[in-house]
Amino acid sequence: MKIAILGAMQEEITPILSNLNDYQTIQYAQNEFYFAKFKEHELVIAYSKIGKVNSALTAALMIEKFMCDVVLFTGVAGSLNPDLHIGDILYATSTAQHDLDITAFGHPHGFVPGINVFENTDDKLNQIANLVANKRNIQIKSGIIVSGDQFICDNDKKSWIKNTFNADAVEMEGASVAQVCAMLGVPFFMLRVISDEANGGAEMDFNQFLEKSSEISANFLLGMIQEL
């Protein structure tokens, strides 16, 4: 199987690369793609750069140019749920784009013609995540993860996003990748480790816990690949 592993930032894929014995690098579309073997699989690894446009482009290239069969997203997210704390592992059951807004025309937030407000992730991959968690005696949670081209640190904005989408966590890339995968018929899984809490100082928490949270997410993802 050819597996795409995607993160938004270099810090989110560095733990993956450090676990590989050898990899090749190809430069394309002003980005770098890393190619490696892991167990019986071929891996294509990249960080997209921050934001929905960058992540959608990178995901599409991994599928269409590099012919990946499945897309796994690793990285961090901010909690919107008071029961989610820094270091908690969360996989997305569905995603939405919180910054899409044509409500002036009577549509709900997150909707534009031709797409769904919510895109579901792949059930089989989610089951594998639970299997890995059980084998490692790790607690894993699931929920709705929403994306937008904004770093959310305002508590009023957090509350609005949570209430509008019934969301558990927020970040800046996953929903656009989910949309690409849905349109191209490729299974998609997204794992996020909480880097900042719902009621905390998001920017301070994020900077402090980015590296550790990214490492937790990446190591868990490698465990999943061993089960594929």
Short mmCIF file of C-alpha atoms in Angstrom, two decimals:
data_model
loop_
_atom_site.label_atom_id
_atom_site.label_comp_id
_atom_site.label_asym_id
_atom_site.label_seq_id
_atom_site.Cartn_x
_atom_site.Cartn_y
_atom_site.Cartn_z
CA MET A 1 0.00 0.00 0.00
CA LYS A 2 1.17 3.52 -0.74
CA ILE A 3 0.39 5.74 2.22
CA ALA A 4 0.42 9.52 2.34
CA ILE A 5 1.40 11.01 5.69
CA LEU A 6 0.66 14.68 5.93
CA GLY A 7 1.33 17.35 8.53
CA ALA A 8 0.93 21.09 8.32
CA MET A 9 4.30 22.00 9.83
CA GLN A 10 7.78 20.55 9.73
CA GLU A 11 7.57 19.86 13.47
CA GLU A 12 4.61 17.55 12.83
CA ILE A 13 6.44 15.24 10.42
CA THR A 14 9.96 15.35 11.89
CA PRO A 15 9.14 12.55 14.40
CA ILE A 16 8.02 10.37 11.48
CA LEU A 17 11.21 10.99 9.51
CA SER A 18 13.40 10.35 12.56
CA ASN A 19 11.88 6.85 12.86
CA LEU A 20 12.82 5.91 9.30
CA ASN A 21 16.19 4.43 8.40
CA ASP A 22 16.37 6.01 4.99
CA TYR A 23 14.30 8.24 2.76
CA GLN A 24 14.56 10.10 -0.50
CA THR A 25 13.48 13.69 -1.09
CA ILE A 26 11.77 15.09 -4.17
CA GLN A 27 11.09 18.79 -4.60
CA TYR A 28 7.89 19.69 -6.38
CA ALA A 29 5.45 22.61 -6.34
CA GLN A 30 7.70 24.58 -3.99
CA ASN A 31 7.54 21.80 -1.44
CA GLU A 32 9.44 18.69 -0.40
CA PHE A 33 8.07 15.16 -0.49
CA TYR A 34 9.85 12.36 1.37
CA PHE A 35 9.71 8.77 0.13
CA ALA A 36 10.48 5.78 2.33
CA LYS A 37 9.72 2.13 3.01
CA PHE A 38 8.14 1.15 6.32
CA LYS A 39 7.24 -2.46 7.01
CA GLU A 40 5.50 -3.56 3.78
CA HIS A 41 4.34 -0.12 2.76
CA GLU A 42 5.58 2.76 0.68
CA LEU A 43 5.32 6.10 2.44
CA VAL A 44 5.02 9.56 0.93
CA ILE A 45 5.50 12.17 3.64
CA ALA A 46 5.11 15.92 3.44
CA TYR A 47 4.30 19.00 5.41
CA SER A 48 1.90 21.18 3.52
CA LYS A 49 2.57 24.53 5.17
CA ILE A 50 -0.17 26.14 7.23
CA GLY A 51 -3.68 26.75 5.92
CA LYS A 52 -6.43 25.10 3.90
CA VAL A 53 -5.17 26.01 0.43
CA ASN A 54 -1.70 24.61 1.12
CA SER A 55 -3.04 21.43 2.68
CA ALA A 56 -5.56 20.82 -0.11
CA LEU A 57 -2.87 21.27 -2.77
CA THR A 58 -0.46 18.93 -1.01
CA ALA A 59 -3.09 16.25 -0.45
CA ALA A 60 -4.18 16.41 -4.09
CA LEU A 61 -0.57 16.03 -5.26
CA MET A 62 0.01 13.06 -2.97
CA ILE A 63 -3.04 11.35 -4.44
CA GLU A 64 -2.87 12.37 -8.10
CA LYS A 65 0.86 12.75 -8.77
CA PHE A 66 2.34 10.30 -6.29
CA MET A 67 -0.57 7.82 -6.45
CA CYS A 68 -1.20 7.32 -2.74
CA ASP A 69 -3.98 4.93 -1.74
CA VAL A 70 -4.81 6.47 1.63
CA VAL A 71 -4.13 9.77 3.41
CA LEU A 72 -3.21 9.97 7.10
CA PHE A 73 -2.99 13.39 8.73
CA THR A 74 -0.84 13.85 11.83
CA GLY A 75 -0.42 16.88 14.03
CA VAL A 76 -1.89 19.07 16.73
CA ALA A 77 -5.14 20.91 17.40
CA GLY A 78 -6.67 23.25 19.92
CA SER A 79 -9.34 21.94 22.24
CA LEU A 80 -12.89 23.30 22.14
CA ASN A 81 -14.12 20.66 24.55
CA PRO A 82 -13.38 21.19 28.25
CA ASP A 83 -12.93 17.42 28.61
CA LEU A 84 -9.99 17.48 26.17
CA HIS A 85 -6.66 18.42 27.68
CA ILE A 86 -3.12 18.96 26.47
CA GLY A 87 -1.63 15.64 25.34
CA ASP A 88 -4.99 13.94 24.72
CA ILE A 89 -5.23 11.96 21.48
CA LEU A 90 -8.24 12.66 19.27
CA TYR A 91 -9.23 11.31 15.88
CA ALA A 92 -11.79 13.01 13.69
CA THR A 93 -15.07 11.27 13.00
CA SER A 94 -15.97 14.16 10.71
CA THR A 95 -14.67 17.57 9.71
CA ALA A 96 -16.09 20.95 8.72
CA GLN A 97 -14.79 24.34 7.61
CA HIS A 98 -15.82 26.87 10.23
CA ASP A 99 -14.82 29.93 8.17
CA LEU A 100 -17.04 29.20 5.15
CA ASP A 101 -19.88 31.69 5.37
CA ILE A 102 -22.58 32.35 2.80
CA THR A 103 -25.29 32.58 5.44
CA ALA A 104 -26.45 35.81 3.77
CA PHE A 105 -28.10 33.53 1.18
CA GLY A 106 -29.85 31.38 3.75
CA HIS A 107 -27.30 28.57 3.94
CA PRO A 108 -25.78 27.16 7.13
CA HIS A 109 -22.27 27.99 8.24
CA GLY A 110 -19.71 25.72 6.59
CA PHE A 111 -21.74 25.22 3.42
CA VAL A 112 -20.99 26.17 -0.16
CA PRO A 113 -22.73 24.58 -3.16
CA GLY A 114 -21.20 21.30 -4.25
CA ILE A 115 -19.76 20.18 -0.91
CA ASN A 116 -21.06 18.81 2.36
CA VAL A 117 -20.87 20.81 5.57
CA PHE A 118 -19.39 17.71 7.25
CA GLU A 119 -17.12 15.12 5.65
CA ASN A 120 -16.76 11.79 7.41
CA THR A 121 -13.44 10.07 7.91
CA ASP A 122 -12.84 6.42 7.07
CA ASP A 123 -14.50 3.94 9.44
CA LYS A 124 -11.91 1.17 8.92
CA LEU A 125 -9.01 3.50 9.67
CA ASN A 126 -10.82 4.75 12.76
CA GLN A 127 -11.24 1.15 13.92
CA ILE A 128 -7.50 0.58 13.47
CA ALA A 129 -6.83 3.62 15.62
CA ASN A 130 -8.93 2.13 18.40
CA LEU A 131 -7.15 -1.22 17.99
CA VAL A 132 -3.74 0.43 18.37
CA ALA A 133 -4.92 2.37 21.41
CA ASN A 134 -6.18 -0.84 23.04
CA LYS A 135 -2.93 -2.69 22.33
CA ARG A 136 -0.89 0.16 23.83
CA ASN A 137 -3.30 0.75 26.70
CA ILE A 138 -3.68 4.35 25.55
CA GLN A 139 -6.88 6.35 25.88
CA ILE A 140 -8.04 7.76 22.56
CA LYS A 141 -11.03 9.97 21.94
CA SER A 142 -13.05 10.82 18.86
CA GLY A 143 -15.00 13.84 17.75
CA ILE A 144 -15.66 16.58 15.24
CA ILE A 145 -12.62 18.60 14.20
CA VAL A 146 -13.13 21.86 12.33
CA SER A 147 -10.73 23.92 10.26
CA GLY A 148 -10.32 27.51 9.19
CA ASP A 149 -7.64 29.89 8.03
CA GLN A 150 -7.37 31.44 11.47
CA PHE A 151 -5.49 30.58 14.64
CA ILE A 152 -8.28 30.63 17.22
CA CYS A 153 -7.32 32.06 20.62
CA ASP A 154 -10.34 34.22 21.43
CA ASN A 155 -12.65 32.51 23.91
CA ASP A 156 -15.82 33.98 22.38
CA LYS A 157 -14.78 32.69 18.95
CA LYS A 158 -14.01 29.28 20.42
CA SER A 159 -17.49 29.13 21.97
CA TRP A 160 -19.15 30.14 18.71
CA ILE A 161 -17.30 27.45 16.73
CA LYS A 162 -18.04 24.79 19.33
CA ASN A 163 -21.73 25.62 19.48
CA THR A 164 -22.22 26.07 15.73
CA PHE A 165 -20.55 22.82 14.66
CA ASN A 166 -20.74 20.79 17.89
CA ALA A 167 -16.98 20.67 17.49
CA ASP A 168 -14.40 19.19 19.84
CA ALA A 169 -11.22 20.67 18.39
CA VAL A 170 -10.07 23.30 15.91
CA GLU A 171 -7.08 23.59 13.59
CA MET A 172 -6.25 25.00 10.15
CA GLU A 173 -6.01 22.19 7.57
CA GLY A 174 -7.89 18.94 8.15
CA ALA A 175 -11.28 19.76 6.65
CA SER A 176 -9.80 20.84 3.33
CA VAL A 177 -7.85 17.57 3.12
CA ALA A 178 -11.01 15.65 3.99
CA GLN A 179 -12.81 17.40 1.14
CA VAL A 180 -10.05 16.52 -1.35
CA CYS A 181 -10.10 12.89 -0.24
CA ALA A 182 -13.90 12.69 -0.44
CA MET A 183 -13.95 14.11 -3.96
CA LEU A 184 -11.20 11.76 -5.14
CA GLY A 185 -12.56 8.70 -3.34
CA VAL A 186 -9.51 8.12 -1.12
CA PRO A 187 -9.82 6.96 2.52
CA PHE A 188 -8.86 9.68 4.98
CA PHE A 189 -7.85 9.55 8.65
CA MET A 190 -6.93 12.47 10.87
CA LEU A 191 -5.20 12.22 14.22
CA ARG A 192 -4.70 15.30 16.38
CA VAL A 193 -3.04 15.63 19.76
CA ILE A 194 -4.27 18.52 21.84
CA SER A 195 -1.67 21.28 22.10
CA ASP A 196 -3.78 24.02 23.72
CA GLU A 197 -6.84 23.89 25.93
CA ALA A 198 -10.31 25.32 25.53
CA ASN A 199 -9.99 27.88 28.30
CA GLY A 200 -6.24 28.46 28.22
CA GLY A 201 -3.93 30.88 26.46
CA ALA A 202 -3.88 29.13 23.08
CA GLU A 203 -0.81 30.85 21.67
CA MET A 204 1.27 30.17 24.80
CA ASP A 205 0.12 26.55 25.14
CA PHE A 206 0.70 25.92 21.42
CA ASN A 207 4.31 27.11 21.45
CA GLN A 208 5.10 25.17 24.61
CA PHE A 209 3.51 21.85 23.69
CA LEU A 210 3.83 21.72 19.86
CA GLU A 211 6.89 19.47 19.77
CA LYS A 212 5.72 16.98 22.38
CA SER A 213 2.17 16.79 21.01
CA SER A 214 3.52 16.26 17.48
CA GLU A 215 5.71 13.42 18.69
CA ILE A 216 2.77 11.67 20.38
CA SER A 217 0.67 11.94 17.20
CA ALA A 218 3.44 10.75 14.89
CA ASN A 219 4.36 7.73 17.00
CA PHE A 220 0.74 6.67 17.24
CA LEU A 221 0.37 6.98 13.47
CA LEU A 222 3.36 4.70 12.88
CA GLY A 223 1.66 2.16 15.11
CA MET A 224 -1.40 2.35 12.92
CA ILE A 225 0.65 1.78 9.76
CA GLN A 226 1.99 -1.44 11.26
CA GLU A 227 -1.61 -2.67 11.50
CA LEU A 228 -2.57 -1.82 7.91
#
